[in-house]
Every structure is written in C-alpha cells, then in structure tokens.
Backbone as ProteinMPNN parsed JSONL, in Angstrom:
{"seq_chain_A": "MDRDIHTLMENAIASMQSYIEQGHVLAAGVSGGKDSTCAMVLMLEAVRRAKQVAPDVRHYITSSDTTIENSSLARHIETMLEEIDHFADRQAMSVTTHVATPSLAAQFVVSTIGRGTLIRTPQNGVRNGKRIRACATSWKVRPQGRLRTLLEKNASGRCERGHFGDRESPGRKCITWRGHARAP", "coords_chain_A": {"N_chain_A": [[0.846, -1.184, 0.0], [0.527, 2.182, -0.802], [1.973, 4.684, 1.072], [2.244, 7.397, 0.807], [1.603, 10.678, 1.788], [0.134, 12.538, 0.283], [-1.189, 10.914, -1.545], [-2.78, 9.41, 0.195], [-4.375, 11.477, 1.228], [-5.698, 12.356, -1.117], [-7.098, 10.013, -1.752], [-8.86, 9.856, 0.434], [-10.317, 12.24, 0.068], [-11.441, 11.733, -2.469], [-13.074, 9.549, -1.852], [-14.963, 10.703, -0.064], [-15.978, 12.617, -1.797], [-17.255, 11.033, -3.697], [-19.422, 10.083, -2.209], [-20.801, 12.501, -1.828], [-21.455, 13.152, -4.481], [-23.302, 11.19, -4.935], [-25.392, 12.178, -3.594], [-25.365, 12.143, -0.831], [-25.324, 13.458, 2.499], [-22.732, 15.016, 4.257], [-21.103, 15.054, 7.428], [-18.955, 16.459, 9.82], [-17.473, 16.0, 12.892], [-15.901, 18.185, 15.046], [-13.269, 18.642, 17.277], [-11.277, 20.371, 17.682], [-8.83, 19.348, 17.858], [-5.944, 17.721, 16.301], [-6.603, 15.427, 14.72], [-9.45, 15.463, 14.199], [-9.619, 17.976, 13.036], [-8.047, 17.697, 10.743], [-9.546, 15.713, 9.355], [-11.866, 17.212, 8.933], [-10.914, 19.281, 7.256], [-10.23, 17.799, 4.981], [-12.792, 16.917, 4.318], [-14.021, 19.389, 3.707], [-12.584, 20.046, 1.409], [-13.429, 17.987, -0.296], [-16.144, 18.665, -0.503], [-15.878, 21.154, -1.735], [-14.795, 20.405, -4.222], [-16.874, 18.872, -5.244], [-19.018, 20.555, -5.519], [-20.112, 21.511, -7.927], [-21.364, 19.321, -9.056], [-23.197, 18.444, -7.119], [-24.761, 20.766, -5.99], [-26.845, 21.44, -4.249], [-26.791, 19.9, -1.998], [-26.552, 19.952, 1.426], [-24.025, 20.289, 3.893], [-22.435, 19.534, 7.066], [-20.604, 20.873, 9.819], [-19.79, 20.039, 13.002], [-19.513, 20.69, 16.527], [-18.751, 20.363, 20.026], [-19.776, 22.026, 22.962], [-18.829, 21.876, 26.09], [-19.432, 23.418, 28.21], [-17.686, 23.806, 30.261], [-15.159, 24.107, 29.365], [-11.746, 25.204, 29.079], [-11.382, 28.646, 28.735], [-9.766, 29.68, 26.695], [-9.496, 27.52, 24.909], [-12.19, 27.134, 24.243], [-12.707, 29.555, 22.937], [-10.908, 29.31, 20.813], [-12.068, 27.184, 19.326], [-14.543, 28.344, 18.728], [-13.699, 30.519, 17.126], [-12.501, 29.077, 15.027], [-14.773, 27.795, 13.938], [-16.203, 30.048, 13.076], [-14.445, 30.956, 11.093], [-14.638, 28.823, 9.312], [-17.313, 29.118, 8.512], [-17.107, 31.608, 7.155], [-15.271, 30.895, 5.121], [-16.779, 28.943, 3.75], [-18.868, 30.556, 2.817], [-17.45, 32.328, 1.105], [-16.531, 30.515, -0.797], [-18.869, 29.667, -1.87], [-20.082, 27.341, -0.854], [-22.224, 24.791, 0.366], [-22.179, 24.545, 3.365], [-22.62, 24.347, 6.805], [-22.059, 25.362, 10.213], [-22.386, 23.985, 13.482], [-23.072, 23.891, 16.995], [-23.123, 21.68, 19.653], [-24.549, 21.307, 22.864], [-24.485, 20.054, 26.231], [-27.403, 18.696, 27.882], [-29.272, 20.58, 30.307], [-29.524, 19.157, 32.71], [-27.341, 17.445, 32.523], [-25.137, 19.052, 32.684], [-22.08, 20.231, 34.187], [-22.239, 21.876, 36.594], [-24.906, 21.506, 37.493], [-25.013, 18.707, 37.726], [-22.836, 18.086, 39.479], [-22.824, 19.968, 41.664], [-25.568, 20.446, 42.097], [-26.706, 17.816, 42.28], [-24.821, 16.464, 43.672], [-23.043, 14.556, 42.652], [-20.028, 12.667, 42.015], [-17.092, 14.287, 40.776], [-16.353, 13.797, 37.412], [-13.894, 11.698, 36.168], [-11.33, 10.019, 34.228], [-10.363, 8.092, 35.949], [-12.404, 7.431, 37.761], [-14.479, 6.474, 36.296], [-16.178, 3.688, 35.315], [-17.393, 1.055, 33.357], [-18.856, -2.003, 32.716], [-16.529, -3.264, 33.632], [-14.518, -1.864, 32.385], [-12.544, 1.058, 31.988], [-14.053, 4.174, 31.465], [-14.855, 7.287, 29.901], [-16.947, 9.029, 31.287], [-17.749, 11.674, 31.284], [-17.267, 12.451, 28.676], [-19.251, 11.059, 27.349], [-21.773, 12.111, 28.344], [-21.374, 14.845, 28.048], [-20.436, 15.313, 25.498], [-20.812, 13.156, 23.499], [-23.611, 12.318, 23.638], [-24.947, 14.905, 23.323], [-23.972, 15.518, 20.723], [-25.115, 13.418, 19.325], [-27.864, 14.023, 19.583], [-27.893, 16.43, 18.146], [-27.093, 15.491, 15.641], [-29.314, 13.886, 14.967], [-31.283, 15.869, 14.731], [-30.194, 17.355, 12.574], [-30.259, 15.394, 10.581], [-33.017, 15.088, 10.267], [-33.655, 17.597, 9.208], [-32.172, 17.428, 6.886], [-33.42, 15.487, 5.524], [-32.547, 12.832, 5.36], [-29.834, 10.486, 5.881], [-26.969, 11.452, 7.659], [-23.693, 11.101, 6.705], [-21.0, 10.348, 8.62], [-17.715, 10.79, 9.645], [-15.676, 9.212, 12.118], [-13.171, 9.361, 14.476], [-12.555, 8.688, 17.028], [-12.259, 6.097, 18.004], [-9.828, 5.38, 17.155], [-7.526, 6.236, 18.591], [-4.379, 7.878, 19.007], [-1.318, 6.028, 19.532], [0.193, 7.152, 21.625], [-1.715, 8.647, 23.06], [-3.439, 6.594, 23.84], [-1.745, 5.219, 25.565], [-1.314, 7.136, 27.546], [-3.947, 7.425, 28.489], [-4.371, 4.818, 29.38], [-2.578, 4.694, 31.507], [-3.901, 6.326, 33.17], [-3.653, 9.075, 33.15], [-4.894, 10.797, 31.427], [-6.668, 13.737, 30.661], [-10.001, 14.694, 31.315], [-12.177, 15.395, 28.585]], "CA_chain_A": [[0.0, 0.0, 0.0], [1.291, 3.422, -0.901], [1.764, 5.483, 2.279], [2.501, 8.796, 0.517], [0.551, 11.472, 2.428], [-0.724, 13.151, -0.736], [-2.043, 9.85, -2.071], [-3.769, 9.121, 1.231], [-5.315, 12.599, 1.265], [-6.521, 12.315, -2.332], [-8.013, 8.877, -1.622], [-9.911, 10.238, 1.386], [-11.15, 13.257, -0.582], [-12.2, 11.067, -3.531], [-14.11, 8.734, -1.215], [-16.03, 11.6, 0.398], [-16.549, 13.257, -2.975], [-18.187, 10.085, -4.32], [-20.648, 10.117, -1.411], [-21.491, 13.756, -2.129], [-21.999, 13.051, -5.833], [-24.456, 10.296, -4.85], [-26.44, 12.899, -2.882], [-25.267, 11.981, 0.619], [-24.944, 14.596, 3.333], [-21.574, 14.713, 5.095], [-20.968, 15.82, 8.666], [-17.682, 16.228, 10.506], [-17.415, 16.468, 14.267], [-14.596, 18.811, 15.256], [-12.94, 18.923, 18.673], [-10.191, 21.343, 17.701], [-7.583, 18.589, 17.843], [-5.352, 17.523, 14.975], [-7.286, 14.395, 13.941], [-10.747, 15.918, 13.7], [-9.4, 19.131, 12.161], [-7.572, 17.157, 9.467], [-10.694, 15.085, 8.69], [-12.76, 18.285, 8.514], [-10.306, 19.962, 6.104], [-10.404, 16.896, 3.843], [-14.203, 16.967, 3.948], [-14.271, 20.668, 3.036], [-12.024, 19.958, 0.054], [-14.336, 17.133, -1.071], [-17.345, 19.469, -0.779], [-15.499, 22.177, -2.72], [-14.632, 19.768, -5.53], [-18.135, 18.285, -5.711], [-20.128, 21.516, -5.463], [-20.747, 21.666, -9.239], [-22.18, 18.134, -9.308], [-24.27, 18.358, -6.116], [-24.736, 22.07, -5.317], [-27.931, 21.619, -3.284], [-26.607, 19.033, -0.829], [-25.984, 20.712, 2.54], [-23.118, 19.516, 4.738], [-22.38, 20.091, 8.409], [-19.453, 20.773, 10.712], [-20.336, 20.157, 14.348], [-18.586, 20.672, 17.651], [-19.423, 20.316, 21.326], [-19.393, 22.972, 24.01], [-19.127, 21.187, 27.348], [-19.738, 24.529, 29.135], [-16.643, 23.939, 31.287], [-13.849, 24.129, 28.709], [-10.849, 26.327, 29.274], [-11.905, 29.714, 27.881], [-8.911, 29.802, 25.507], [-9.875, 26.449, 23.996], [-13.538, 27.431, 23.755], [-12.59, 30.653, 21.966], [-10.232, 28.751, 19.638], [-13.053, 26.432, 18.548], [-15.512, 29.325, 18.224], [-13.041, 31.233, 16.023], [-12.352, 28.135, 13.924], [-16.08, 27.616, 13.312], [-16.5, 31.288, 12.353], [-13.612, 30.952, 9.887], [-15.236, 27.842, 8.4], [-18.498, 29.772, 7.94], [-16.647, 32.615, 6.184], [-14.693, 30.171, 3.986], [-17.879, 28.335, 2.994], [-19.551, 31.645, 2.108], [-16.59, 32.805, 0.012], [-16.43, 29.462, -1.813], [-20.246, 29.309, -2.258], [-20.273, 25.944, -0.476], [-23.363, 24.607, 1.268], [-21.661, 23.978, 4.612], [-22.951, 25.152, 7.982], [-21.465, 24.886, 11.462], [-23.337, 23.862, 14.592], [-22.453, 23.545, 18.273], [-23.982, 20.913, 20.553], [-24.272, 21.498, 24.289], [-25.178, 19.049, 27.04], [-28.662, 19.122, 28.487], [-29.065, 21.264, 31.581], [-29.342, 18.147, 33.758], [-26.032, 16.801, 32.381], [-24.048, 20.019, 32.82], [-21.215, 20.046, 35.346], [-22.725, 22.541, 37.811], [-26.132, 20.847, 37.954], [-24.692, 17.337, 38.103], [-21.906, 18.002, 40.607], [-23.279, 20.744, 42.82], [-27.0, 20.234, 42.296], [-27.016, 16.445, 42.672], [-23.761, 15.941, 44.526], [-22.314, 13.422, 42.08], [-18.579, 12.827, 41.971], [-16.517, 14.882, 39.576], [-16.028, 12.698, 36.506], [-12.523, 11.597, 35.667], [-11.097, 8.674, 33.693], [-10.067, 7.162, 37.031], [-13.582, 6.967, 38.494], [-15.508, 6.028, 35.366], [-16.034, 2.282, 34.951], [-18.599, 0.393, 32.862], [-18.535, -3.366, 32.278], [-15.157, -3.58, 33.986], [-13.563, -1.074, 31.61], [-12.557, 2.495, 32.27], [-14.724, 4.988, 30.455], [-14.832, 8.722, 30.151], [-18.369, 9.334, 31.395], [-17.973, 13.067, 30.92], [-17.319, 12.529, 27.216], [-20.55, 10.556, 26.915], [-22.888, 13.022, 28.625], [-21.095, 16.233, 27.663], [-20.099, 15.429, 24.075], [-21.391, 12.144, 22.618], [-25.074, 12.437, 23.585], [-25.359, 16.145, 22.645], [-23.69, 15.391, 19.286], [-26.131, 12.509, 18.791], [-29.116, 14.786, 19.44], [-27.703, 17.373, 17.045], [-27.097, 14.72, 14.391], [-30.701, 13.521, 14.689], [-31.939, 17.086, 14.251], [-29.678, 17.669, 11.239], [-30.77, 14.382, 9.649], [-34.414, 15.428, 9.976], [-33.642, 18.752, 8.308], [-31.549, 17.04, 5.617], [-34.267, 14.441, 4.939], [-31.729, 11.664, 5.054], [-28.795, 10.127, 6.842], [-25.69, 12.155, 7.576], [-22.524, 10.221, 6.743], [-20.08, 11.056, 9.504], [-16.49, 10.102, 10.016], [-15.392, 9.248, 13.554], [-11.812, 8.894, 14.698], [-12.344, 8.492, 18.458], [-11.859, 4.726, 18.305], [-8.466, 5.172, 16.662], [-6.647, 7.174, 19.293], [-2.956, 7.675, 18.753], [-0.709, 5.153, 20.55], [0.595, 7.957, 22.777], [-2.902, 8.979, 23.836], [-3.892, 5.354, 24.47], [-0.824, 4.941, 26.664], [-1.603, 8.108, 28.603], [-5.243, 7.067, 29.055], [-4.204, 3.573, 30.093], [-1.905, 4.979, 32.771], [-4.798, 7.108, 34.006], [-3.253, 10.473, 33.204], [-5.602, 11.626, 30.441], [-7.614, 14.7, 31.224], [-11.336, 14.601, 30.747], [-12.343, 16.408, 27.549]], "C_chain_A": [[0.889, 1.244, 0.0], [0.966, 4.309, 0.299], [2.087, 6.958, 2.06], [1.323, 9.633, 1.025], [-0.396, 12.093, 1.405], [-1.678, 12.126, -1.351], [-3.14, 9.514, -1.072], [-4.824, 10.224, 1.306], [-6.251, 12.558, 0.064], [-7.512, 11.157, -2.292], [-9.169, 9.209, -0.683], [-10.866, 11.243, 0.756], [-12.024, 12.61, -1.652], [-13.335, 10.224, -2.958], [-15.277, 9.604, -0.751], [-16.731, 12.261, -0.779], [-17.555, 12.323, -3.657], [-19.497, 10.007, -3.537], [-21.465, 11.365, -1.738], [-22.169, 13.667, -3.489], [-23.184, 12.101, -5.905], [-25.604, 10.935, -4.067], [-26.411, 12.759, -1.376], [-24.861, 13.294, 1.286], [-23.751, 14.168, 4.176], [-21.586, 15.601, 6.328], [-19.634, 15.454, 9.302], [-17.783, 16.802, 11.909], [-16.011, 16.962, 14.557], [-14.399, 19.12, 16.736], [-11.914, 20.043, 18.789], [-8.834, 20.666, 17.724], [-7.124, 18.303, 16.424], [-6.109, 16.505, 14.131], [-8.593, 14.901, 13.348], [-10.6, 17.116, 12.772], [-8.932, 18.667, 10.786], [-8.73, 16.531, 8.688], [-11.654, 16.144, 8.16], [-12.212, 19.015, 7.288], [-10.445, 19.096, 4.85], [-11.857, 16.894, 3.374], [-14.528, 18.259, 3.205], [-13.729, 20.653, 1.608], [-12.906, 19.087, -0.834], [-15.604, 17.895, -1.445], [-17.031, 20.511, -1.847], [-15.404, 21.573, -4.12], [-15.954, 19.269, -6.102], [-19.268, 19.296, -5.823], [-20.808, 21.728, -6.809], [-21.715, 20.515, -9.521], [-23.386, 18.08, -8.374], [-24.342, 19.669, -5.33], [-25.781, 22.236, -4.215], [-27.798, 20.756, -2.037], [-25.895, 19.833, 0.258], [-25.162, 19.777, 3.417], [-22.907, 20.259, 6.053], [-21.029, 19.867, 9.078], [-20.026, 20.986, 12.109], [-19.214, 20.121, 15.382], [-19.406, 20.613, 18.931], [-18.885, 21.405, 22.231], [-19.8, 22.332, 25.326], [-19.583, 22.151, 28.435], [-18.712, 24.657, 30.259], [-15.245, 23.948, 30.68], [-13.038, 25.328, 29.174], [-11.291, 27.409, 28.292], [-11.059, 29.917, 26.625], [-9.268, 28.742, 24.471], [-11.255, 26.715, 23.405], [-13.497, 28.53, 22.699], [-11.903, 30.18, 20.685], [-11.239, 28.03, 18.739], [-14.088, 27.377, 17.95], [-14.941, 30.081, 17.022], [-12.894, 30.329, 14.805], [-13.678, 27.943, 13.191], [-16.504, 28.864, 12.537], [-15.709, 31.347, 11.051], [-14.137, 29.954, 8.858], [-16.463, 28.447, 7.728], [-18.104, 30.782, 6.87], [-16.071, 31.944, 4.936], [-15.797, 29.579, 3.113], [-18.651, 29.396, 2.208], [-18.738, 32.11, 0.908], [-16.508, 31.797, -1.129], [-17.795, 29.033, -2.352], [-20.509, 27.817, -2.016], [-21.434, 25.846, 0.508], [-22.918, 23.836, 2.517], [-22.069, 24.909, 5.741], [-22.303, 24.526, 9.209], [-22.513, 24.912, 12.567], [-22.586, 23.442, 15.845], [-23.49, 22.839, 19.144], [-23.573, 21.202, 21.99], [-25.015, 20.424, 25.08], [-26.496, 19.6, 27.578], [-28.357, 19.788, 29.828], [-28.781, 20.256, 32.696], [-27.96, 17.499, 33.707], [-24.869, 17.76, 32.595], [-23.351, 19.878, 34.169], [-21.807, 20.629, 36.63], [-23.955, 21.835, 38.357], [-25.819, 19.447, 38.465], [-23.872, 17.268, 39.387], [-22.418, 18.724, 41.841], [-24.74, 20.458, 43.13], [-27.348, 18.857, 42.81], [-25.954, 15.819, 43.555], [-23.044, 14.729, 43.976], [-20.819, 13.719, 42.082], [-18.165, 13.535, 40.689], [-16.034, 13.737, 38.702], [-14.596, 12.801, 36.008], [-12.359, 10.216, 35.039], [-10.854, 7.648, 34.799], [-11.325, 6.654, 37.741], [-14.726, 6.556, 37.579], [-15.261, 4.595, 34.942], [-17.389, 1.764, 34.491], [-18.174, -0.957, 32.309], [-17.066, -3.718, 32.516], [-14.099, -2.799, 33.233], [-13.678, 0.386, 32.004], [-13.211, 3.231, 31.114], [-14.561, 6.448, 30.817], [-16.286, 9.185, 30.15], [-18.67, 10.764, 30.993], [-18.06, 13.211, 29.407], [-18.676, 12.069, 26.707], [-21.642, 11.587, 27.136], [-22.637, 14.452, 28.179], [-20.802, 16.401, 26.185], [-20.868, 14.453, 23.194], [-22.906, 12.282, 22.515], [-25.531, 13.746, 22.941], [-25.104, 16.1, 21.134], [-24.712, 14.465, 18.63], [-27.464, 13.209, 18.593], [-29.027, 15.761, 18.27], [-27.736, 16.64, 15.707], [-28.516, 14.327, 14.005], [-31.466, 14.71, 14.126], [-31.489, 17.431, 12.833], [-30.172, 16.666, 10.206], [-32.221, 14.653, 9.289], [-34.482, 16.582, 8.986], [-33.086, 18.395, 6.938], [-32.386, 16.002, 4.876], [-33.447, 13.221, 4.525], [-30.678, 11.449, 6.115], [-27.54, 10.941, 6.588], [-24.58, 11.12, 7.669], [-21.447, 10.948, 7.522], [-18.874, 10.202, 9.826], [-16.26, 10.236, 11.509], [-14.02, 8.636, 13.781], [-11.545, 8.587, 16.162], [-11.886, 7.096, 18.824], [-10.429, 4.443, 17.882], [-7.535, 6.201, 17.281], [-5.195, 6.869, 18.953], [-2.378, 6.778, 19.846], [-0.291, 5.925, 21.799], [-0.578, 8.29, 23.667], [-3.441, 7.739, 24.539], [-3.045, 5.04, 25.69], [-1.111, 5.867, 27.839], [-2.917, 7.758, 29.288], [-5.117, 5.801, 29.89], [-3.553, 3.802, 31.446], [-2.777, 5.815, 33.693], [-4.443, 8.572, 34.092], [-3.99, 11.36, 32.208], [-6.561, 12.558, 31.156], [-8.964, 14.498, 30.564], [-11.502, 15.7, 29.718], [-13.198, 17.553, 28.009]], "O_chain_A": [[1.878, 1.319, 0.728], [-0.197, 4.649, 0.517], [2.195, 7.707, 3.032], [0.17, 9.325, 0.722], [-1.602, 12.164, 1.641], [-2.833, 12.438, -1.64], [-4.3, 9.35, -1.45], [-6.017, 9.945, 1.43], [-7.463, 12.708, 0.214], [-8.646, 11.301, -2.749], [-10.321, 8.883, -0.969], [-12.083, 11.118, 0.891], [-13.217, 12.902, -1.736], [-14.432, 10.191, -3.517], [-16.437, 9.285, -1.009], [-17.948, 12.442, -0.756], [-18.593, 12.778, -4.139], [-20.566, 9.878, -4.133], [-22.682, 11.289, -1.906], [-23.326, 14.062, -3.635], [-23.989, 12.187, -6.831], [-26.658, 10.324, -3.891], [-27.336, 13.207, -0.699], [-24.153, 14.118, 0.707], [-23.755, 13.078, 4.748], [-22.021, 16.752, 6.278], [-19.238, 14.289, 9.319], [-18.143, 17.966, 12.084], [-15.038, 16.241, 14.338], [-15.235, 19.765, 17.369], [-11.708, 20.598, 19.869], [-7.803, 21.331, 17.622], [-7.828, 18.607, 15.461], [-6.244, 16.704, 12.924], [-8.823, 14.786, 12.144], [-11.371, 17.262, 11.823], [-9.381, 19.198, 9.77], [-8.882, 16.787, 7.494], [-12.197, 15.997, 7.065], [-12.972, 19.335, 6.374], [-10.747, 19.611, 3.774], [-12.124, 16.872, 2.172], [-15.227, 18.235, 2.192], [-14.359, 21.195, 0.7], [-13.112, 19.411, -2.004], [-16.085, 17.786, -2.573], [-17.829, 20.728, -2.759], [-15.879, 22.165, -5.09], [-16.131, 19.246, -7.32], [-20.381, 18.922, -6.191], [-21.983, 22.094, -6.839], [-22.756, 20.71, -10.147], [-24.48, 17.708, -8.798], [-24.024, 19.694, -4.141], [-25.62, 23.084, -3.337], [-28.608, 20.869, -1.117], [-24.787, 20.33, 0.054], [-25.542, 18.631, 3.656], [-23.164, 21.459, 6.148], [-20.401, 18.819, 8.924], [-20.676, 21.999, 12.369], [-18.127, 19.597, 15.139], [-20.623, 20.795, 18.905], [-17.683, 21.671, 22.26], [-20.988, 22.256, 25.64], [-20.074, 21.719, 29.478], [-18.85, 25.524, 31.122], [-14.255, 23.811, 31.398], [-13.59, 26.338, 29.609], [-11.549, 27.108, 27.127], [-11.598, 30.294, 25.584], [-9.333, 29.04, 23.278], [-11.465, 26.54, 22.204], [-14.181, 28.439, 21.679], [-12.275, 30.603, 19.59], [-11.256, 28.244, 17.527], [-14.468, 27.225, 16.789], [-15.628, 30.259, 16.016], [-13.134, 30.76, 13.677], [-13.709, 27.929, 11.961], [-17.095, 28.756, 11.463], [-16.247, 31.744, 10.017], [-14.083, 30.218, 7.657], [-16.64, 28.309, 6.518], [-18.701, 30.809, 5.793], [-16.35, 32.375, 3.817], [-15.759, 29.697, 1.889], [-19.042, 29.162, 1.064], [-19.279, 32.269, -0.186], [-16.424, 32.182, -2.295], [-17.876, 28.138, -3.194], [-21.082, 27.129, -2.86], [-21.606, 26.706, 1.371], [-23.232, 22.66, 2.697], [-21.885, 26.123, 5.647], [-22.034, 23.325, 9.245], [-23.408, 25.757, 12.576], [-21.586, 22.727, 15.771], [-24.595, 23.342, 19.344], [-22.387, 21.328, 22.292], [-26.059, 19.939, 24.643], [-26.674, 20.811, 27.71], [-27.293, 19.569, 30.406], [-27.9, 20.476, 33.527], [-27.454, 17.049, 34.736], [-23.722, 17.321, 32.679], [-23.955, 19.461, 35.158], [-21.867, 19.94, 37.648], [-24.042, 21.589, 39.56], [-26.308, 19.047, 39.521], [-24.179, 16.479, 40.281], [-22.443, 18.159, 42.934], [-25.108, 20.252, 44.287], [-28.199, 18.727, 43.69], [-26.173, 14.751, 44.126], [-22.488, 13.944, 44.743], [-20.402, 14.876, 42.141], [-18.811, 13.396, 39.65], [-15.382, 12.812, 39.187], [-14.155, 13.833, 35.504], [-13.172, 9.328, 35.295], [-11.112, 6.46, 34.605], [-11.312, 5.545, 38.275], [-15.835, 6.313, 38.053], [-14.26, 4.302, 34.288], [-18.407, 1.997, 35.142], [-17.233, -1.04, 31.52], [-16.441, -4.39, 31.696], [-12.905, -3.04, 33.416], [-14.761, 0.884, 32.312], [-12.954, 2.946, 29.944], [-14.166, 6.781, 31.935], [-16.792, 9.671, 29.138], [-19.725, 11.043, 30.424], [-18.848, 14.014, 28.908], [-19.198, 12.625, 25.741], [-22.373, 11.911, 26.2], [-23.587, 15.201, 27.953], [-20.904, 17.509, 25.659], [-21.515, 14.873, 22.235], [-23.438, 12.356, 21.407], [-26.419, 13.72, 22.089], [-25.923, 16.585, 20.353], [-25.127, 14.707, 17.496], [-28.124, 13.024, 17.57], [-29.975, 15.899, 17.497], [-28.342, 17.12, 14.749], [-28.885, 14.425, 12.834], [-32.211, 14.573, 13.155], [-32.316, 17.764, 11.984], [-30.472, 17.043, 9.073], [-32.62, 14.472, 8.139], [-35.269, 16.553, 8.04], [-33.481, 18.989, 5.935], [-32.091, 15.673, 3.727], [-33.653, 12.66, 3.45], [-30.642, 12.151, 7.126], [-27.104, 11.1, 5.448], [-24.538, 10.342, 8.622], [-21.025, 12.038, 7.137], [-18.997, 9.044, 10.226], [-16.608, 11.255, 12.105], [-13.743, 7.524, 13.33], [-10.414, 8.255, 16.517], [-11.204, 6.909, 19.832], [-9.876, 3.392, 18.208], [-6.845, 6.941, 16.579], [-4.841, 5.73, 18.649], [-2.888, 6.765, 20.966], [-0.408, 5.41, 22.911], [-0.468, 8.228, 24.892], [-3.854, 7.81, 25.697], [-3.569, 4.641, 26.73], [-1.146, 5.431, 28.99], [-3.007, 7.786, 30.515], [-5.684, 5.712, 30.979], [-3.935, 3.17, 32.431], [-2.445, 6.0, 34.864], [-4.883, 9.256, 35.016], [-3.732, 12.562, 32.153], [-7.186, 12.183, 32.148], [-9.043, 14.167, 29.381], [-11.032, 16.819, 29.927], [-13.434, 18.492, 27.248]]}, "name": "protein", "num_of_chains": 1, "seq": "MDRDIHTLMENAIASMQSYIEQGHVLAAGVSGGKDSTCAMVLMLEAVRRAKQVAPDVRHYITSSDTTIENSSLARHIETMLEEIDHFADRQAMSVTTHVATPSLAAQFVVSTIGRGTLIRTPQNGVRNGKRIRACATSWKVRPQGRLRTLLEKNASGRCERGHFGDRESPGRKCITWRGHARAP"}
C-alpha cells in the first residue's frame, strides 16, 4: 500500500466526494484537535470539488461545548467555526457549522453541585469492567447525537459522519491507560 501522504489525502477526498456526488450529506465532528481538524479539512475539500455536481446538498461541521472548557480552547473552537463559515460563504459551499451542548441536567454545575455526584474523571468512570470517560458521553457524545438527529431530519436523510475516536494515537492510548488523560 502506498503510504505517501498526498495519495492518502486524495483517496480520502475522492471517497467523500463520491458520497457527495451520490447525494449523501456529510458531517464532521470537530474537537479542535489535529485528527478531527484534518478530517474536517479533507471533507471541506471534497465538498469544494463536488459543489458543481451536487450544489444543493448541505453539509455540516459540528462541535461540542461542554460549558466547562478552558476559555482559551472554547474561543479557539468558536473562532475556527466562524472561519469555516466565512470560507464556505466565500467558496459558495453549502456547509454550515453547529455547536452541541449538554442538556441542563447533564451540565457540570447541575450534576456536581446540584445532585452531589462525583466529579467525573477517567479514574472513576467504569462500565462493564472497563474504564470509560463518562464526561465525554454526557457532555459530548449524547449532545452530538441529538444534534445529528436534528440535522438528519432537516436534511431528509442520513448524515454520513467520520469518527476517529476509536483510533486514538498510541501515545494517547498509553496516557489514558496509565490514568493520566484529562477529561475532555
């Protein structure tokens, strides 16, 4: 298999472009990290290349606001989404950005102070004998799922969405395994 980065990028773009040309809606979840940002940039390039063939197909870039992020990180993501909106407008691309937030009951202040639950960390989250990041589920995964359902209803079809969370880098896996990963 050819591991040239340009070939890999072109293959990814071509794959997404073929979905667009078949009328599929694409959605990319962006955390602001390198993996999701790279996938989002490749998706935007596929949308740009396919806009003549499928100009009416709307695509989505989504992110999560946990409501407790470091303000610098939150502003970084907000700025990135604004820049995506401006880029899509300038390129006449049918791409919109959306931010998912946890339900009021799942938010940190209500959960921790209001109900007195433990602060969620990778060290105290266990399900089926495996460590989990419960905060990621209630603060990011579920809100993104609700947003995806809403977008699918508006798009009158299924959103095809790439997900890289199961393919963490070896370094991140090692850090998480040792129990030093910070909750997102």
